[in-house]
Short mmCIF file of C-alpha atoms and ligand atoms in Angstrom, two decimals:
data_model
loop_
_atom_site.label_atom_id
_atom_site.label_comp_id
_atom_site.label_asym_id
_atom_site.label_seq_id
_atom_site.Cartn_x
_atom_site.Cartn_y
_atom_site.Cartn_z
CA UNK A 29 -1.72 -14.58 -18.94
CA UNK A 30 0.63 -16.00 -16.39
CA UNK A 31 -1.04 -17.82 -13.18
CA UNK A 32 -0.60 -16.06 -10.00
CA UNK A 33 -3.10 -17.34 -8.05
CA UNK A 34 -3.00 -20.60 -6.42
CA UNK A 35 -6.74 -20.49 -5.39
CA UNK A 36 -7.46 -21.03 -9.62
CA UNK A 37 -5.81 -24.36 -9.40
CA UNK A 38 -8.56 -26.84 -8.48
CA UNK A 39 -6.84 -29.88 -6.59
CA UNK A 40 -8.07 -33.18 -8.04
CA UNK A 41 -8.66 -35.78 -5.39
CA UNK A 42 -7.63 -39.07 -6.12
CA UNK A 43 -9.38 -42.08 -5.05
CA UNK A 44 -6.92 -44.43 -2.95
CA UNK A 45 -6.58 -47.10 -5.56
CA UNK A 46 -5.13 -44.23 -7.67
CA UNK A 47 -2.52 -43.20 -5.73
CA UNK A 48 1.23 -44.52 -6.81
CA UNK A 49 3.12 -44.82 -2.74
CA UNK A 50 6.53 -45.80 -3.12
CA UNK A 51 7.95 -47.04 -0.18
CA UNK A 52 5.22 -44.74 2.33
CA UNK A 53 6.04 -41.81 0.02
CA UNK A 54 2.57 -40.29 -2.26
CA UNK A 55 4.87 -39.71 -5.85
CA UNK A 56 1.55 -39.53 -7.65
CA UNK A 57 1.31 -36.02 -8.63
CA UNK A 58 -1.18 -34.18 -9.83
CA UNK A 59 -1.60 -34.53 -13.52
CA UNK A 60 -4.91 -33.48 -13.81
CA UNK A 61 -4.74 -30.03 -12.52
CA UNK A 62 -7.42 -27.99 -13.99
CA UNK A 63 -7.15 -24.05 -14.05
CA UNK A 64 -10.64 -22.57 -13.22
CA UNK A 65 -12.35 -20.65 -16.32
CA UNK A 66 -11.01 -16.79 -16.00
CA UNK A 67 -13.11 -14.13 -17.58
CA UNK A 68 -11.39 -10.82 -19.02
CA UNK A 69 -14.54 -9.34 -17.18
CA UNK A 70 -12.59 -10.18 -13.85
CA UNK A 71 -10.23 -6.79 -14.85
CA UNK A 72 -10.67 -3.24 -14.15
CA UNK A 73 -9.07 -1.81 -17.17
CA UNK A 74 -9.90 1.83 -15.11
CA UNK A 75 -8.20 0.70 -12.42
CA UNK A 76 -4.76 1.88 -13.23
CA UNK A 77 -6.33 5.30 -14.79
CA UNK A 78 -7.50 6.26 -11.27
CA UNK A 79 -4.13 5.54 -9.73
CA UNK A 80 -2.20 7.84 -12.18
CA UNK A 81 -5.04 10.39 -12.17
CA UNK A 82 -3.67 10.65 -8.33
CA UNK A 83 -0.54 13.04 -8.09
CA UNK A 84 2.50 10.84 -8.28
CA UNK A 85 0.66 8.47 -9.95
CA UNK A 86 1.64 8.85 -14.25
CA UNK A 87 4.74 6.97 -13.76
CA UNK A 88 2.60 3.58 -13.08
CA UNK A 89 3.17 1.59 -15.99
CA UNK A 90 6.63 2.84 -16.23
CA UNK A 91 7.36 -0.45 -14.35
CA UNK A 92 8.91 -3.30 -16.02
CA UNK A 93 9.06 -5.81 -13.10
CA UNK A 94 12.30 -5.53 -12.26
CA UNK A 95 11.60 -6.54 -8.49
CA UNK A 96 14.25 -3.71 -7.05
CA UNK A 97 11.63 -1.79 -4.88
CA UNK A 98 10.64 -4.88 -3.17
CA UNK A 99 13.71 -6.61 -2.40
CA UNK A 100 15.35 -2.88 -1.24
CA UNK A 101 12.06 -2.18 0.52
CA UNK A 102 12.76 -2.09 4.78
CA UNK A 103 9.58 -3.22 5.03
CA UNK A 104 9.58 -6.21 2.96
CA UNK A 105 13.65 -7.03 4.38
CA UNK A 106 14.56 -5.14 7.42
CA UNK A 107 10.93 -5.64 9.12
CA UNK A 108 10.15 -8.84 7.53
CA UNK A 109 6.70 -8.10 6.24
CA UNK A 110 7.09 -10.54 2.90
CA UNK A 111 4.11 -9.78 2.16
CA UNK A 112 4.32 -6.60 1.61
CA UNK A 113 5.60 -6.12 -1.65
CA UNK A 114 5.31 -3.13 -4.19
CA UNK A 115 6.60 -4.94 -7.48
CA UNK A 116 3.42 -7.02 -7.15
CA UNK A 117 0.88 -4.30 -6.40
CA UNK A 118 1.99 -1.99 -9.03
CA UNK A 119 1.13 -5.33 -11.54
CA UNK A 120 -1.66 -5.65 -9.91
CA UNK A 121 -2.74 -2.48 -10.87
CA UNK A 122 -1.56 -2.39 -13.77
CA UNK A 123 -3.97 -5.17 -15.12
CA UNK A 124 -6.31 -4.10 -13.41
CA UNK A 125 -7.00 -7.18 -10.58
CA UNK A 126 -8.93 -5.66 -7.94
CA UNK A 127 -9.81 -8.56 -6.37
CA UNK A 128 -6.31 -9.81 -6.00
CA UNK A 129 -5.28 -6.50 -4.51
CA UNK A 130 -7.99 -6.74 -2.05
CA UNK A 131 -6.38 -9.61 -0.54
CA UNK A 132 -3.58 -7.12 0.29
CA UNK A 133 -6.15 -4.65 2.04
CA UNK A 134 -4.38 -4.88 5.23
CA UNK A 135 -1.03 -4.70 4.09
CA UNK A 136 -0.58 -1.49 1.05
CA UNK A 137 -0.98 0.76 3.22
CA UNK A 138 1.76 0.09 6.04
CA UNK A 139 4.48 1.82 3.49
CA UNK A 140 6.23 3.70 5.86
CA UNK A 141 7.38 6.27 2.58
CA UNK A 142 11.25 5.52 3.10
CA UNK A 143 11.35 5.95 -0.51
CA UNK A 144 14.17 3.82 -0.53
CA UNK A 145 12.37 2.13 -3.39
CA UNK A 146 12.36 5.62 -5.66
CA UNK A 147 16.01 6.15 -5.37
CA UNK A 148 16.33 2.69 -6.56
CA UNK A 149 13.73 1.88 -9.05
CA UNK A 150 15.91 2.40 -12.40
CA UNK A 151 12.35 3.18 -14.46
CA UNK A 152 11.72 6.43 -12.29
CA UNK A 153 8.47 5.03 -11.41
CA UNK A 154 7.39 6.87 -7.79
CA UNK A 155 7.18 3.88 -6.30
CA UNK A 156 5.88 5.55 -3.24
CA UNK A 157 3.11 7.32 -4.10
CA UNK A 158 2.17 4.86 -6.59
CA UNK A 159 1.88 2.29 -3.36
CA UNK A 160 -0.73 5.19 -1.87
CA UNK A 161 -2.54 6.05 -4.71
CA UNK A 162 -3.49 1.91 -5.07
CA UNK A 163 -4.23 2.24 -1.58
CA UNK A 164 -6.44 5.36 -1.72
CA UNK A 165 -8.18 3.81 -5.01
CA UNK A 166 -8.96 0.75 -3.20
CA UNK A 167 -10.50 2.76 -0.41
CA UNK A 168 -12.48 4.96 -2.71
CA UNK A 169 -13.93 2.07 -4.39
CA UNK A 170 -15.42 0.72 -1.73
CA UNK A 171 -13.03 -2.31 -2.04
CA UNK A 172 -11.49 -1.90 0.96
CA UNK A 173 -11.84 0.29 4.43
CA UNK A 174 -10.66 2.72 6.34
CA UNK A 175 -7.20 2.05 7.90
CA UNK A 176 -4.41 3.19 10.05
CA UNK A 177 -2.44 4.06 7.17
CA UNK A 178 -5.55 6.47 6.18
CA UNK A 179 -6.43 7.89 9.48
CA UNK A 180 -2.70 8.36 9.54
CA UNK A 181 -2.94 10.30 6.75
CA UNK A 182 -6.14 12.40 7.40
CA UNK A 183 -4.05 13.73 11.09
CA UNK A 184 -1.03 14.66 8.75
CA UNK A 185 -3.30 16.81 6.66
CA UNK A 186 -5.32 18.34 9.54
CA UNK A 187 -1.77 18.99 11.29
CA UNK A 188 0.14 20.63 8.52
CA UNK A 189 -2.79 22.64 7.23
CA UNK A 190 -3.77 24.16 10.49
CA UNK A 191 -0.89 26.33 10.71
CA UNK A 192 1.37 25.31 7.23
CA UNK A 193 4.22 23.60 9.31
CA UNK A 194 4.30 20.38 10.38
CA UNK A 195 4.28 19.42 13.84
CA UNK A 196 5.93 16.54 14.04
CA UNK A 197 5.69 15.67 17.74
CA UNK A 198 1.89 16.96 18.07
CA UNK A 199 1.33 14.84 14.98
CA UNK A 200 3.08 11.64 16.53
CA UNK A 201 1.44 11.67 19.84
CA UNK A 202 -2.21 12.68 18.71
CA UNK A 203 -2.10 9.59 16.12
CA UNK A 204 -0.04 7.04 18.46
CA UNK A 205 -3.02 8.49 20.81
CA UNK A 206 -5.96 7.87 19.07
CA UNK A 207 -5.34 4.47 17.41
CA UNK A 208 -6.65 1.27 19.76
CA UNK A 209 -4.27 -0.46 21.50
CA UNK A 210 -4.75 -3.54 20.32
CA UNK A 211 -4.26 -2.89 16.96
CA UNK A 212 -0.81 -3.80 15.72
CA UNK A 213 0.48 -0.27 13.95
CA UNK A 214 -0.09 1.10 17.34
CA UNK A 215 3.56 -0.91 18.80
CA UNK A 216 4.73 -0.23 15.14
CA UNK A 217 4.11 3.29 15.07
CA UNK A 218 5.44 3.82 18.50
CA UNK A 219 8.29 2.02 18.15
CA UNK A 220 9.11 3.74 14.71
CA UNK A 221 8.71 7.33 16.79
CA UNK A 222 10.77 6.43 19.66
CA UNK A 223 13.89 5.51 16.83
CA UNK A 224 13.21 8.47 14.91
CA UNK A 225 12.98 11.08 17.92
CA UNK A 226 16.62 9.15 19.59
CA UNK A 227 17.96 9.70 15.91
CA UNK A 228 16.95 13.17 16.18
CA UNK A 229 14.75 13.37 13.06
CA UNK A 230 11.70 15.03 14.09
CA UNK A 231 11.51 18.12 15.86
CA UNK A 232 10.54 18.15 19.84
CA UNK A 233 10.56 21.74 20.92
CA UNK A 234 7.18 23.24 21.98
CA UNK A 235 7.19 26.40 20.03
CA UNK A 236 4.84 25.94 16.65
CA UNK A 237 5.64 28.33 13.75
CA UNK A 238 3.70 29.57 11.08
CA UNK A 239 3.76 30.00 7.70
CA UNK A 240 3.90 33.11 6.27
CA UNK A 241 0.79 34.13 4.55
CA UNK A 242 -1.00 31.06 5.43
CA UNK A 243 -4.43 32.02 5.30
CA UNK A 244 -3.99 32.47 1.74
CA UNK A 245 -2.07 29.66 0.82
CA UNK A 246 -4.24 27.64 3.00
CA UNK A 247 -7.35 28.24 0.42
CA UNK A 248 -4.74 27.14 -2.60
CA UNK A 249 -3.92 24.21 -0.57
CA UNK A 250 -7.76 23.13 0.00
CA UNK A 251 -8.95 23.76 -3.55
CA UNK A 252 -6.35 21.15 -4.93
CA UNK A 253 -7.30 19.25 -2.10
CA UNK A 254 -10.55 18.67 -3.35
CA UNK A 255 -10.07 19.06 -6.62
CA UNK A 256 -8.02 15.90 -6.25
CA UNK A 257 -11.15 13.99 -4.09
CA UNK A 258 -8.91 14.13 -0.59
CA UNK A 259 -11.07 14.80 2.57
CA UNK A 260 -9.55 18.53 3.10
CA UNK A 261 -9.01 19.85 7.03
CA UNK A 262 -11.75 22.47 5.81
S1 SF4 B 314 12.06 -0.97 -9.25
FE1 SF4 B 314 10.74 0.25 -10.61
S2 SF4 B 314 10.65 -0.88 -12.54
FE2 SF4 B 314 11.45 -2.28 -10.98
S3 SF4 B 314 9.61 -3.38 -10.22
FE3 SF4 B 314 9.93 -1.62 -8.87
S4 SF4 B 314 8.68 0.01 -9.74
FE4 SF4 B 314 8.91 -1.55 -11.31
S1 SF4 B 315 8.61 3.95 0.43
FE1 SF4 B 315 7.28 2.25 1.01
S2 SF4 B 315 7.39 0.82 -0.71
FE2 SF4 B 315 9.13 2.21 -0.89
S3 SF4 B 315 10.86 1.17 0.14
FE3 SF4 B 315 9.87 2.52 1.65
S4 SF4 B 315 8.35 1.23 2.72
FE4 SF4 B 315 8.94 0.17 0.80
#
């Protein structure tokens, strides 16, 4: 099992006398590293079950590592959030190490769904939706809490099923709205909108259309809704 986390690695402290300073420079290493005893128990084999159990989820352990998602990933390049990086989640999940993955609680969930990383990913693993499912598992064990990226989510459902067509600016402005200021998707969010309405990608005109037949699609659209464990706009 390779190492990945540094925190497993306990430092040894050597006493003065021990140290080897050659010309004001510490070259004594540390040859007495000791990995920390690792349980198998430390795994949730069920883990990556739940995620593909999730729709878009199967193609999970598709994934061979490759690293293309992350390195064509805006977020992880063009906004500079190293962090963030879908490769390692999707391993993550894959063996099952929950508490690793919680250490990325505040980061999954900013995938901003370019799917950049689907075109790409040469396994035809749905990157995307992979990267929300681990989110929404995370969240619906407890492991981690609600989020932006969630409550983001929960106003796209209520949006699109009121009327079956998404309203784009109502949905912008009621989430950009409603989030505190301080928090940091807030300037992300906005700033994202203001690009995307100057690009002319979202709709801005204040007449709201319906779908056809709604009301009966509508009761389709909640039963797989729940069926699937999402909070429905019931
Ligand atoms: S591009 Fe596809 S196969 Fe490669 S690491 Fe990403 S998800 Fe895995
Ligand atoms: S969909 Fe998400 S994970 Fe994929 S490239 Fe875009 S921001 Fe990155």
């Amino acid at each position: 099992m390779p190492i990945h986390e540094k925190n497993l690695i306990e430092k040894e402290d050597l006493l003065e006398k021990e140290k080897a300073v050659v010309d004001g420079v510490d070259v004594s290493g540390r040859w007495n590293t000791f990995i920390r005893e690792r349980l198998l128990s430390d795994y949730h084999e069920d883990f990556v079950e739940e995620v593909k159990s999730l729709p878009g989820g199967r193609t999970v352990t598709n994934c061979w590592q490759c690293g293309t998602c992350t390195s064509g990933c805006c977020l992880h390049t063009d906004y500079g959030l190293r962090e963030f990086n879908p490769r390692y989640f999707i391993y993550l999940a894959q063996i099952g190490n929950v508490d690793e993955l919680k250490k990325y609680g505040d980061v999954i969930w900013r995938c901003i769904s370019c799917n950049k990383c689907v075109e790409r990913c040469p396994k035809g693993v749905k990157v995307e939706e992979v990267v929300h499912n681990i989110d929404e598992v995370l969240r619906r064990r407890g492991v981690t809490e609600d989020t932006p990226g969630s409550r983001w989510d929960r106003t796209y459902l209520d949006n699109i099923m009121a009327t079956g067509v998404l309203d784009e600016l109502g949905l912008t402005l009621k989430y950009v709205r409603a989030e505190k200021p301080e928090d940091f998707t807030r300037g992300f969010m906005a700033r994202m909108a203001v690009k995307i309405i100057r690009n002319g990608n979202i709709r801005t005109g204040p007449i709201r259309r319906r779908t056809r037949g709604w009301k009966k699609m509508k009761k389709v659209a909640e039963d797989i809704l729940e069926r699937d464990g999402y909070a429905s706009a019931k």
